[in-house]
């Protein structure tokens, strides 16, 4: 069994390391961490190995203060990943996860406005500009679907929200929902 | 049914409000938010209405990088509140919650070093000095047991970790684990 994994660094920089905290402070003062506040309020751990997409969506739906209009537990209305059961049966998600298109469908049918950016549909420059604008706004959030291999991490396809942007070093903060595996980390865009 | 509650403000200041973010930035630059980083990495929602104590402990045990030496799910070792089942049967906790002494017992038997500060055992001055020192250290964390009534919030006895300290305004950041009810907030010490 495993107690976490060692975060391959470089390329990633651990959020709570001295360098990670310094990057955070610089990005905060520069104004690119506005979205971070609402997201960290809702930072959660995916409940199942294939639920990274659902956990990322529950986090963002709660960060956007969307009322699920159905109860979670007791008398409270709240998004939990197990409540995201439209678009694709939860049992199938448990086995195979979801695609970017299914994630977008799930976010929409739960009340979010969604703009989808499949790989290849924007240039890096356009994507960078969008990341920067969203991280400064506090009213929109980005969920990325990426391969862990690009960062030398174990595993492959993964979803997580972006918690901020560091302009001078061109780094994004990945709020990795597999919190039993890797801590949040900065990676190059 | 309820979708959140309105945070009574004053006395509390919402973490992600403009004033809350300003306080955060000041406290960060002043050096009293070191412990925040590890705690926010593990910020979670209590799973049951009476599990505030367990959720706070799971959060702090994970923030301290304590290996539970037993699996959580799949092949991963990780603290989840439902794994904190020594000291008091989980069914009893579900009905009545835990006391400060039981919380201390649970933290100890899961591998943490604990210093207990029952009400009346320290002066406000001593408590303030401890809060400040812990928030600056990053290697220790404080879980407080308090009455919500003091802050005009609905409900009464509640546990949550402290995420930081603002010296000039003498405010602490409560990382409230009842995230379906109230967001994190600054309150006067």
XYZ file of C-alpha atoms in Angstrom:
378
model
C 0.000 0.000 0.000
C 1.022 3.619 -0.487
C 1.347 6.661 1.714
C 1.442 9.443 -0.916
C 3.924 9.573 -3.785
C 7.001 11.716 -4.025
C 6.120 14.716 -6.206
C 8.612 14.818 -9.120
C 10.218 18.221 -8.711
C 11.199 19.583 -11.193
C 9.041 20.134 -13.085
C 6.507 20.639 -10.253
C 7.049 22.887 -7.220
C 5.169 21.865 -4.090
C 2.634 24.510 -2.964
C 3.625 24.520 0.696
C 7.413 24.385 0.156
C 9.334 27.627 0.819
C 9.618 28.237 -2.954
C 5.931 27.378 -3.463
C 4.896 29.831 -0.733
C 7.107 32.520 -2.251
C 5.501 31.967 -5.682
C 2.077 32.162 -4.055
C 2.892 35.461 -2.372
C 4.224 36.980 -5.599
C 1.208 35.800 -7.629
C -1.133 37.074 -4.899
C 0.407 40.558 -4.920
C 0.376 40.527 -8.714
C -3.395 39.853 -8.645
C -3.527 36.385 -10.254
C -4.826 34.480 -7.212
C -8.344 35.912 -6.905
C -9.996 32.635 -7.955
C -7.881 30.737 -5.425
C -9.920 31.892 -2.434
C -13.264 30.392 -3.469
C -11.576 27.230 -4.770
C -9.530 26.537 -1.649
C -12.694 26.953 0.428
C -14.005 23.909 -1.450
C -10.798 21.941 -1.983
C -11.656 18.260 -1.595
C -10.339 14.742 -2.099
C -11.719 12.500 -4.814
C -13.621 9.657 -3.173
C -12.786 7.009 -5.772
C -9.712 6.491 -7.966
C -11.686 7.371 -11.123
C -13.641 10.287 -9.645
C -11.098 13.053 -10.359
C -13.491 14.623 -12.869
C -16.448 14.497 -10.484
C -14.418 15.795 -7.543
C -13.106 18.711 -9.640
C -16.637 19.573 -10.759
C -18.137 19.351 -7.246
C -15.365 21.671 -6.064
C -16.029 24.245 -8.794
C -19.845 24.053 -8.515
C -19.540 24.730 -4.770
C -16.982 27.488 -5.392
C -19.440 29.132 -7.797
C -22.127 28.986 -5.047
C -24.508 27.068 -7.284
C -27.439 25.658 -5.337
C -27.859 21.971 -6.305
C -31.612 22.196 -5.514
C -31.466 18.784 -3.867
C -30.284 17.696 -0.461
C -26.883 16.249 0.251
C -27.224 15.138 3.892
C -29.629 16.048 6.670
C -31.390 19.185 5.529
C -28.422 20.670 3.670
C -28.157 21.264 -0.048
C -24.579 20.854 -1.234
C -22.606 19.303 -4.089
C -20.876 16.034 -3.387
C -19.244 14.162 -6.258
C -21.614 11.197 -5.801
C -24.506 13.578 -6.624
C -23.178 14.191 -10.144
C -25.117 11.337 -11.656
C -26.497 12.654 -14.916
C -24.783 12.324 -18.359
C -23.157 9.028 -17.408
C -24.070 6.307 -14.852
C -22.018 6.611 -11.678
C -21.018 2.933 -11.871
C -19.505 3.480 -15.308
C -17.655 6.572 -14.025
C -16.291 4.475 -11.161
C -14.760 2.075 -13.679
C -13.624 4.393 -16.442
C -13.844 7.996 -15.301
C -15.241 10.664 -17.602
C -14.131 12.422 -20.770
C -13.748 16.177 -21.128
C -17.077 16.252 -23.016
C -18.880 14.354 -20.249
C -17.372 16.710 -17.672
C -18.721 19.661 -19.611
C -22.162 17.975 -19.868
C -22.192 17.331 -16.105
C -21.250 20.900 -15.262
C -23.976 22.250 -17.578
C -26.766 20.028 -16.315
C -25.901 21.090 -12.773
C -26.310 24.759 -13.558
C -22.888 26.060 -14.608
C -22.104 28.034 -17.751
C -19.327 26.128 -19.530
C -16.787 26.984 -22.199
C -15.014 23.927 -23.501
C -11.455 24.138 -24.855
C -10.532 20.762 -26.349
C -6.845 20.188 -27.034
C -5.844 21.936 -30.266
C -8.786 24.349 -30.282
C -6.716 27.265 -28.988
C -3.102 28.348 -29.306
C -0.885 28.342 -26.233
C -0.980 32.142 -26.301
C -4.798 32.208 -26.232
C -4.903 29.606 -23.477
C -2.380 31.564 -21.406
C -4.456 34.730 -21.768
C -7.581 32.852 -20.655
C -5.828 31.291 -17.671
C -4.603 34.703 -16.586
C -7.984 36.360 -17.026
C -9.875 33.608 -15.146
C -7.385 33.528 -12.250
C -7.794 37.317 -11.852
C -11.595 37.280 -11.994
C -12.778 35.193 -9.032
C -16.061 34.499 -10.803
C -14.938 31.805 -13.219
C -12.787 28.733 -12.701
C -10.777 26.416 -14.941
C -10.767 22.626 -14.686
C -7.949 21.082 -16.724
C -7.794 17.593 -18.152
C -4.163 16.591 -18.646
C -1.749 13.713 -18.686
C 0.286 13.266 -15.510
C 3.068 11.851 -17.685
C 3.961 15.344 -18.893
C 4.978 16.130 -15.290
C 6.714 12.754 -14.700
C 3.942 11.787 -12.247
C 2.594 8.239 -11.949
C -0.748 7.664 -13.666
C -2.013 9.334 -16.804
C -5.270 11.198 -17.569
C -6.372 13.406 -14.688
C -8.741 16.305 -13.918
C -8.094 19.091 -11.425
C -8.985 22.771 -10.996
C -6.387 25.524 -11.481
C -5.901 27.650 -8.378
C -3.817 30.500 -9.780
C -1.195 31.789 -12.174
C 2.321 33.169 -11.719
C 2.922 35.497 -14.650
C 6.665 36.065 -14.520
C 7.494 32.375 -14.267
C 4.487 31.259 -16.406
C 3.396 28.694 -13.776
C -0.098 27.465 -12.932
C -1.167 26.117 -9.545
C -2.797 22.678 -9.886
C -5.160 21.970 -6.971
C -4.784 18.206 -7.404
C -7.913 16.449 -6.096
C -5.993 13.187 -5.572
C -4.820 14.598 -2.261
C -3.852 11.151 -0.940
C -1.262 11.042 -3.727
C 0.181 14.481 -4.494
C -0.080 17.876 -2.754
C -1.080 20.992 -4.758
C 1.774 22.102 -7.006
C 2.953 24.738 -9.442
C 3.785 23.517 -12.964
C 4.934 25.298 -16.135
C 2.165 26.214 -18.557
C -33.930 22.430 3.487
C -31.009 24.852 3.587
C -28.491 26.151 1.103
C -25.822 27.580 3.430
C -26.545 30.160 6.125
C -25.782 33.843 5.970
C -22.571 34.427 7.929
C -23.296 37.003 10.661
C -20.853 39.785 9.858
C -19.849 41.459 12.126
C -18.367 39.857 14.089
C -17.060 37.482 11.387
C -15.402 38.585 8.134
C -15.763 36.185 5.224
C -12.407 34.809 4.022
C -13.011 35.398 0.321
C -14.613 38.844 0.640
C -12.475 41.839 -0.425
C -11.796 42.669 3.253
C -11.062 39.006 4.045
C -8.572 38.782 1.183
C -6.920 42.008 2.303
C -6.577 40.646 5.866
C -5.125 37.441 4.440
C -2.533 39.333 2.420
C -1.493 41.445 5.410
C -1.231 38.403 7.695
C 0.710 36.522 5.010
C 3.271 39.310 4.644
C 3.474 39.616 8.413
C 4.374 35.887 8.635
C 1.351 34.547 10.536
C -0.050 32.326 7.770
C 2.654 29.648 7.549
C 0.393 26.940 8.989
C -2.342 27.897 6.533
C -0.652 26.207 3.579
C -0.629 22.659 4.942
C -4.103 23.071 6.416
C -5.739 24.373 3.261
C -4.214 21.461 1.346
C -6.362 19.235 3.565
C -9.408 21.420 4.084
C -12.450 19.145 4.091
C -16.177 19.009 4.830
C -17.508 17.114 7.829
C -19.447 14.100 6.574
C -22.047 14.052 9.352
C -23.629 16.868 11.397
C -21.841 15.689 14.581
C -18.477 14.926 12.954
C -16.921 18.405 13.246
C -14.375 17.063 15.740
C -13.454 14.096 13.570
C -13.255 16.188 10.392
C -10.986 18.733 12.131
C -8.716 15.953 13.380
C -8.528 14.183 9.997
C -7.586 17.519 8.449
C -4.824 18.186 10.961
C -3.473 14.603 10.931
C -3.192 14.807 7.124
C -1.672 18.288 7.341
C 0.961 16.913 9.734
C 1.749 14.150 7.176
C 1.082 11.423 9.712
C 0.851 8.004 8.084
C -2.293 6.246 9.416
C -0.621 2.840 8.819
C -3.899 1.463 7.501
C -5.578 1.819 4.149
C -8.286 4.291 3.373
C -9.395 3.212 -0.118
C -7.761 1.111 -2.820
C -4.116 0.841 -1.881
C -3.851 4.321 -0.349
C -3.182 5.132 3.279
C -4.928 8.348 4.279
C -6.971 9.793 7.138
C -10.692 10.020 6.635
C -12.890 11.023 9.572
C -14.669 7.647 9.523
C -11.285 6.018 10.302
C -11.048 7.805 13.664
C -12.782 5.030 15.553
C -10.831 4.583 18.762
C -11.603 6.326 22.124
C -15.343 6.442 21.375
C -17.604 4.300 19.139
C -18.336 5.993 15.816
C -22.098 5.474 16.308
C -21.998 7.383 19.571
C -19.999 10.176 17.890
C -22.628 10.347 15.158
C -25.288 11.009 17.798
C -23.457 13.230 20.258
C -20.158 14.355 18.791
C -17.009 14.334 20.916
C -15.650 16.324 23.826
C -12.351 18.196 23.822
C -10.836 15.351 25.880
C -12.020 12.706 23.423
C -10.625 14.775 20.551
C -7.272 14.885 22.306
C -7.417 11.111 22.919
C -8.221 10.474 19.243
C -5.386 12.671 18.012
C -2.925 10.924 20.353
C -3.917 7.388 19.478
C -3.493 8.268 15.810
C 0.063 9.430 16.263
C -0.059 13.162 16.987
C 1.613 14.962 19.882
C -1.121 16.898 21.655
C -1.206 19.792 24.083
C -4.628 20.324 25.561
C -5.789 23.775 26.679
C -9.168 23.428 28.415
C -11.122 26.644 28.936
C -9.727 28.531 31.907
C -6.338 26.800 31.888
C -4.575 29.729 30.218
C -5.008 33.483 30.200
C -6.099 35.231 27.023
C -2.575 36.660 26.750
C -1.001 33.188 26.894
C -3.504 31.814 24.406
C -2.849 34.715 22.017
C 0.906 34.086 22.203
C 0.374 30.384 21.459
C -1.938 31.089 18.526
C 0.634 33.466 17.069
C 3.522 31.080 17.551
C 1.653 28.090 16.050
C 0.415 30.070 13.032
C 4.014 31.160 12.314
C 5.514 27.678 12.679
C 3.903 25.500 10.002
C 4.700 22.399 12.016
C 1.935 22.580 14.595
C -1.777 23.280 14.242
C -4.562 24.406 16.545
C -8.052 22.891 16.647
C -10.467 25.026 18.640
C -13.637 23.927 20.369
C -15.978 26.891 20.743
C -19.581 27.962 20.893
C -20.998 29.346 17.661
C -23.272 31.530 19.787
C -20.368 33.847 20.611
C -20.271 34.767 16.911
C -24.083 34.961 16.512
C -24.007 31.823 14.338
C -26.731 29.156 14.426
C -25.810 26.028 16.389
C -23.585 25.815 19.437
C -20.522 23.641 20.233
C -18.245 23.246 17.227
C -14.693 22.160 16.340
C -12.552 23.641 13.565
C -8.847 24.238 12.862
C -7.350 27.735 12.937
C -5.783 28.747 9.621
C -3.925 31.903 10.628
C -3.655 35.032 12.748
C -3.837 38.755 11.956
C -1.784 40.476 14.610
C -2.765 44.121 14.216
C -6.487 43.397 14.250
C -6.180 40.408 16.664
C -8.228 38.151 14.350
C -8.003 34.388 13.823
C -9.019 32.569 10.644
C -11.489 29.745 11.393
C -11.359 27.048 8.700
C -14.923 25.938 9.453
C -15.347 22.256 8.498
C -19.135 22.688 8.158
C -18.515 24.018 4.681
C -22.120 23.406 3.628
C -23.112 25.992 6.243
C -20.510 28.747 6.601
C -17.394 29.692 4.578
C -14.024 30.188 6.342
C -14.025 33.438 8.304
C -11.934 35.783 10.433
C -13.179 36.375 13.987
C -11.826 38.418 16.909
C -9.723 36.478 19.406
